[in-house]
Coordinates of C-alpha atoms and ligand atoms in Angstrom, one line a residue:
X1 CA -7.8 -17.2 7.9
X2 CA -8.3 -17.1 4.1
X3 CA -9.6 -13.6 3.4
X4 CA -7.5 -11.1 1.5
X5 CA -6.6 -8.0 3.5
X6 CA -5.4 -4.5 2.6
X7 CA -3.3 -3.3 5.6
X8 CA -0.5 -2.0 3.5
X9 CA 0.4 -1.4 -0.1
X10 CA 2.6 -4.4 0.1
X11 CA -0.5 -6.6 0.4
X12 CA -1.0 -6.2 -3.3
X13 CA 1.4 -6.8 -6.2
X14 CA 2.4 -3.9 -8.4
X15 CA 0.2 -5.2 -11.1
X16 CA -2.8 -5.5 -8.8
X17 CA -2.2 -1.9 -7.7
X18 CA -2.1 -0.6 -11.2
X19 CA -5.3 -2.5 -12.1
X20 CA -7.0 -1.0 -9.0
X21 CA -6.2 2.5 -10.1
X22 CA -7.3 1.8 -13.7
X23 CA -10.5 0.4 -12.3
X24 CA -11.0 3.4 -10.0
X25 CA -10.9 5.6 -13.2
X26 CA -13.5 3.5 -14.8
X27 CA -15.7 3.6 -11.7
X28 CA -15.3 7.4 -11.7
X29 CA -16.4 7.6 -15.3
X30 CA -19.4 5.4 -14.6
X31 CA -20.5 7.6 -11.7
X32 CA -19.9 10.8 -13.8
X33 CA -22.2 9.3 -16.5
X34 CA -24.8 8.5 -13.9
X35 CA -24.7 4.8 -14.5
X36 CA -26.2 2.7 -11.7
X37 CA -23.7 0.0 -10.8
X38 CA -24.4 -2.1 -7.7
X39 CA -22.0 -5.0 -7.5
X40 CA -22.1 -5.1 -3.6
X41 CA -25.9 -5.2 -3.2
X42 CA -26.7 -6.5 0.3
X43 CA -23.1 -6.4 1.3
X44 CA -22.2 -4.7 4.6
X45 CA -18.9 -2.9 5.5
X46 CA -18.2 -2.3 9.2
X47 CA -16.1 0.8 9.9
X48 CA -14.3 1.1 13.2
X49 CA -13.0 4.6 13.9
X50 CA -10.7 5.1 16.9
X51 CA -9.7 8.5 15.4
X52 CA -11.6 11.3 13.8
X53 CA -12.2 11.3 10.0
X54 CA -14.1 13.2 7.3
X55 CA -12.8 11.8 4.0
X56 CA -12.2 8.2 5.0
X57 CA -15.6 7.8 6.6
X58 CA -17.5 9.6 3.8
X59 CA -15.7 7.9 1.0
X60 CA -16.2 4.4 2.4
X61 CA -19.8 5.0 3.4
X62 CA -20.8 6.8 0.2
X63 CA -18.9 4.1 -1.9
X64 CA -20.8 1.2 -0.2
X65 CA -24.2 3.0 -0.7
X66 CA -23.4 3.7 -4.4
X67 CA -22.5 0.0 -4.8
X68 CA -25.9 -1.0 -3.5
X69 CA -24.6 -2.0 -0.1
X70 CA -24.4 -0.4 3.3
X71 CA -21.7 0.7 5.8
X72 CA -22.0 0.8 9.6
X73 CA -20.0 3.3 11.6
X74 CA -18.7 1.8 14.8
X75 CA -17.1 4.0 17.5
X76 CA -15.1 2.4 20.3
X77 CA -17.1 4.7 22.6
X78 CA -20.3 2.9 21.9
X79 CA -19.1 -0.7 21.3
X80 CA -17.6 -3.2 23.7
X81 CA -14.2 -2.4 22.1
X82 CA -14.0 0.7 24.2
X83 CA -14.7 -1.4 27.3
X84 CA -11.8 -3.8 26.7
X85 CA -13.3 -6.6 24.7
X86 CA -10.2 -8.3 23.1
X87 CA -9.6 -7.4 19.4
X88 CA -9.4 -11.1 18.5
X89 CA -12.9 -11.7 20.0
X90 CA -14.4 -8.7 18.3
X91 CA -12.9 -9.8 15.0
X92 CA -14.3 -13.3 15.2
X93 CA -17.8 -11.9 16.0
X94 CA -17.9 -9.0 13.6
X95 CA -16.5 -10.9 10.7
X96 CA -19.4 -13.4 11.0
X97 CA -21.9 -10.6 10.3
X98 CA -20.0 -8.3 8.0
X99 CA -18.6 -8.6 4.5
X100 CA -15.6 -6.4 5.1
X101 CA -14.2 -4.3 8.0
X102 CA -12.4 -1.0 7.7
X103 CA -10.4 0.1 10.7
X104 CA -8.8 3.5 11.6
X105 CA -6.6 3.0 14.7
X106 CA -3.6 4.0 16.6
X107 CA -1.5 0.9 17.0
X108 CA -0.9 -0.9 13.7
X109 CA -1.0 -4.2 15.7
X110 CA -4.7 -3.7 16.2
X111 CA -5.1 -4.1 12.4
X112 CA -2.9 -7.2 12.1
X113 CA -4.5 -8.8 15.1
X114 CA -8.0 -8.1 13.8
X115 CA -7.1 -9.4 10.4
X116 CA -5.6 -12.6 11.8
X117 CA -8.9 -13.4 13.4
X118 CA -11.2 -12.2 10.6
X119 CA -13.1 -14.3 8.1
X120 CA -13.6 -11.2 5.9
X121 CA -11.2 -8.6 4.3
X122 CA -9.8 -6.0 6.7
X123 CA -8.9 -2.6 5.3
X124 CA -6.5 -0.1 6.9
X125 CA -8.2 3.3 7.0
X126 CA -5.1 4.8 8.7
X127 CA -2.9 3.6 11.5
X128 CA 0.0 5.4 13.3
X129 CA 2.2 3.6 10.8
X130 CA 0.5 3.6 7.4
X131 CA -2.3 5.1 5.3
X132 CA -2.4 2.9 2.2
X133 CA -6.0 4.0 1.0
X134 CA -4.7 7.5 0.7
X135 CA -1.9 6.4 -1.6
X136 CA -4.4 4.7 -4.0
X137 CA -6.1 8.1 -4.4
X138 CA -2.7 9.9 -4.7
X139 CA -1.4 7.5 -7.3
X140 CA -4.7 7.8 -9.3
X141 CA -4.6 11.6 -9.1
X142 CA -1.0 11.7 -10.4
X143 CA -1.9 9.4 -13.2
X144 CA -4.9 11.4 -14.2
X145 CA -3.1 14.7 -14.2
X146 CA 0.4 13.8 -15.4
X147 CA 0.5 10.2 -16.6
X148 CA 2.5 7.3 -15.2
X149 CA 4.5 7.9 -12.1
X150 CA 7.1 5.2 -12.9
X151 CA 10.6 6.6 -13.0
X152 CA 9.5 10.0 -11.7
X153 CA 10.9 11.9 -8.7
X154 CA 8.6 12.4 -5.7
X155 CA 9.4 14.7 -2.7
X156 CA 7.9 14.3 0.7
X157 CA 8.3 17.3 2.9
X158 CA 7.8 17.5 6.7
X159 CA 7.1 14.7 9.2
X160 CA 8.2 11.1 8.5
X161 CA 4.7 10.0 9.5
X162 CA 2.2 7.3 8.5
X163 CA 1.7 9.1 5.1
X164 CA 5.4 9.3 4.5
X165 CA 5.8 5.6 5.3
X166 CA 3.1 4.8 2.8
X167 CA 4.9 6.9 0.2
X168 CA 8.0 4.7 0.7
X169 CA 5.9 1.6 0.0
X170 CA 4.5 3.4 -3.0
X171 CA 8.0 4.2 -4.3
X172 CA 8.7 0.4 -4.2
X173 CA 5.4 -0.7 -5.7
X174 CA 5.0 2.0 -8.3
X175 CA 8.6 2.3 -9.2
X176 CA 9.5 6.0 -8.5
X177 CA 12.4 7.8 -6.6
X178 CA 11.4 9.3 -3.3
X179 CA 13.2 12.1 -1.5
X180 CA 12.2 12.8 2.1
X181 CA 13.0 16.2 3.5
X182 CA 12.4 16.0 7.3
X183 CA 14.0 17.4 10.4
X184 CA 16.4 15.2 12.3
X185 CA 14.6 12.8 14.7
X186 CA 11.5 12.8 12.5
X187 CA 12.5 10.2 9.9
X188 CA 10.1 7.6 8.6
X189 CA 10.3 3.9 9.6
X190 CA 13.9 2.7 9.6
X191 CA 12.6 -0.8 8.5
X192 CA 10.9 0.7 5.4
X193 CA 13.9 2.9 4.6
X194 CA 16.1 -0.2 4.7
X195 CA 13.6 -2.1 2.5
X196 CA 13.5 0.7 -0.1
X197 CA 17.3 1.0 -0.3
X198 CA 18.4 3.4 -3.0
X199 CA 14.9 4.2 -4.0
X200 CA 14.5 6.6 -1.0
X201 CA 16.9 9.3 0.0
X202 CA 16.8 11.7 3.0
X203 CA 17.7 15.2 2.0
X204 CA 17.3 17.6 4.9
X205 CA 17.0 20.9 2.9
X206 CA 13.6 21.1 1.2
X207 CA 15.0 23.5 -1.4
X208 CA 17.6 21.0 -2.4
X209 CA 15.1 18.1 -2.2
X210 CA 12.6 19.6 -4.7
X211 CA 15.1 20.2 -7.6
X212 CA 13.7 18.2 -10.5
X213 CA 10.7 17.0 -8.6
X214 CA 7.6 15.8 -10.5
X215 CA 5.4 15.5 -7.4
X216 CA 5.7 17.4 -4.1
X217 CA 3.6 16.4 -1.1
X218 CA 3.3 17.1 2.6
X219 CA 1.1 16.6 5.6
X220 CA 0.3 18.0 9.0
X221 CA 3.2 18.5 11.4
X222 CA 1.4 16.9 14.3
X223 CA -0.7 13.8 13.5
X224 CA -3.7 12.6 15.4
X225 CA -2.5 11.3 18.7
X226 CA 0.5 13.8 18.8
X227 CA -1.5 16.8 20.0
X228 CA 0.8 17.2 23.1
X229 CA 3.8 17.7 20.8
X230 CA 2.1 20.2 18.5
X231 CA 3.7 23.4 20.0
X232 CA 7.2 22.0 19.9
X233 CA 6.7 20.7 16.4
X234 CA 5.4 24.0 15.1
X235 CA 8.8 25.6 15.8
X236 CA 10.9 22.8 14.6
X237 CA 9.0 22.3 11.3
X238 CA 8.9 26.0 10.3
X239 CA 11.6 25.6 7.6
X240 CA 9.5 22.8 6.0
X241 CA 6.5 24.9 4.9
X242 CA 5.6 24.3 1.3
X243 CA 4.8 27.5 -0.7
X244 CA 4.6 28.6 -4.3
X245 CA 8.2 29.7 -4.3
X246 CA 9.3 26.2 -3.3
X247 CA 7.3 24.6 -6.1
X248 CA 8.9 27.1 -8.5
X249 CA 12.2 25.3 -7.8
X250 CA 10.8 21.9 -8.8
X251 CA 10.4 20.5 -12.3
X252 CA 8.0 22.7 -14.4
X253 CA 5.5 19.9 -14.6
X254 CA 5.4 19.6 -10.8
X255 CA 2.1 18.5 -9.2
X256 CA 1.3 19.3 -5.5
X257 CA -0.8 16.9 -3.4
X258 CA -2.0 17.1 0.2
X259 CA -4.0 14.3 1.8
X260 CA -5.9 16.8 3.9
X261 CA -7.0 18.1 6.3
X262 CA -4.6 21.0 5.8
X263 CA -3.3 23.6 8.2
X264 CA -2.8 26.8 6.1
X265 CA 0.1 28.8 7.5
X266 CA 1.8 25.7 8.9
X267 CA 2.8 22.9 6.5
X268 CA 1.5 24.9 3.5
X269 CA 1.2 28.6 2.7
X270 CA -2.2 30.2 2.9
X271 CA -2.6 30.2 -0.9
X272 CA -1.1 26.8 -1.9
X273 CA -4.3 24.8 -2.4
X274 CA -5.5 27.5 -4.9
X275 CA -2.3 27.2 -7.0
X276 CA -2.9 25.6 -10.4
X277 CA -0.2 23.0 -9.6
X278 CA -2.3 21.7 -6.7
X279 CA -4.7 18.8 -7.3
X280 CA -5.8 18.3 -3.7
X281 CA -9.5 18.5 -4.3
X282 CA -9.4 15.9 -7.1
X283 CA -7.2 13.8 -4.8
X284 CA -9.8 14.0 -2.0
X285 CA -12.5 13.0 -4.5
X286 CA -10.4 10.1 -5.7
X287 CA -10.6 8.5 -2.2
X288 CA -14.2 7.5 -3.2
X289 CA -13.3 6.0 -6.6
X290 CA -10.1 4.3 -5.5
X291 CA -11.7 2.7 -2.4
X292 CA -14.7 1.5 -4.5
X293 CA -12.2 -0.3 -6.7
X294 CA -10.6 -1.7 -3.6
X295 CA -14.0 -2.8 -2.1
X296 CA -15.0 -4.4 -5.4
X297 CA -11.6 -6.2 -5.6
X298 CA -11.7 -7.5 -2.0
X299 CA -15.4 -8.1 -1.4
X300 CA -16.9 -9.1 -4.8
X301 CA -14.3 -11.8 -5.1
X302 CA -16.0 -13.5 -2.1
X303 CA -19.5 -13.4 -3.7
X304 CA -21.4 -16.6 -4.1
X305 CA -24.3 -16.6 -6.4
X306 CA -27.0 -19.4 -6.1
Ligands
CP1 N1 -7.0 12.2 4.3 C1 -7.8 11.6 5.2 O1 -7.7 10.4 5.5 O2 -8.8 12.4 5.7 P1 -9.7 12.1 7.0 O3 -8.9 12.1 8.2 O4 -10.8 13.2 6.9 O5 -10.4 10.7 6.8
NVA2 N1 -0.8 12.1 9.3 C1 -2.1 12.5 9.5 C2 -3.0 12.1 8.4 C3 -4.4 12.4 8.5 C4 -5.2 12.0 7.3 C5 -2.6 11.9 10.8 O1 -2.3 10.7 11.0 O2 -3.3 12.5 11.6

């Protein structure tokens, strides 16, 4: 079907991504100045959450309300999705009533199957494989704090998870070098590593990886759905904790980001989010602005005025 989707950063061109981030900064400024701007009046976003969320739900919901529209929270527990209604059928029906659908799911295939059967834009609000909306906020935050990320060195520390995979796509789209410091057996997607080629390097030792780094970022050691492995992972990932001393070894302009929620004492030291090099709170706020830019881009394009 013809709608434009955002399941991965690769669904946009590098130029479109840069425009989205510029637009996010404009929308942030409008909101800071208290300007009422309602381009999505009467528009409705459906949000399917198979996993928990604070930021993603709030930012999409608040964003739609600020834009003059509405968002509807749908849990598989209360919809027929949880009782086995096929994704394709749900997509056909939901997309006849909604103007866009955001989905947070386990299997990435759920998103691709929904999108293949949807008349309206589908947005990935996190899957086991990718978290592209978070990367829009991360790229906006780096730009606001340090300027263009093109040509810079970014270091991912910890698990080669959904966030790490999206950082690989960001390295390709935003033109930076990425180093991944992860334990053996916890590498990001082999397909994405192959696609990125020389742009992404695996460096096992975090202290070696951060030398010259302009951006350092990490995430939880056990993602949603990996609760059973948490104990084992805690031991294995111990050498991958990011603390102030590790940031001291990076470039002096280094910025630290964390998509949150954070586990202090695990992937970051207790005090790291209070360090002046951390921009994690701005990063969280930017989810709102970046996704408003995304909604405007995807949904407003399909507006018909009479
Ligand atoms: N970073 C992020 O996606 O947070 P939530 O899980 O709270 O949505
Ligand atoms: N990797 C984490 C990110 C949470 C926003 C997870 O998937 O649980």
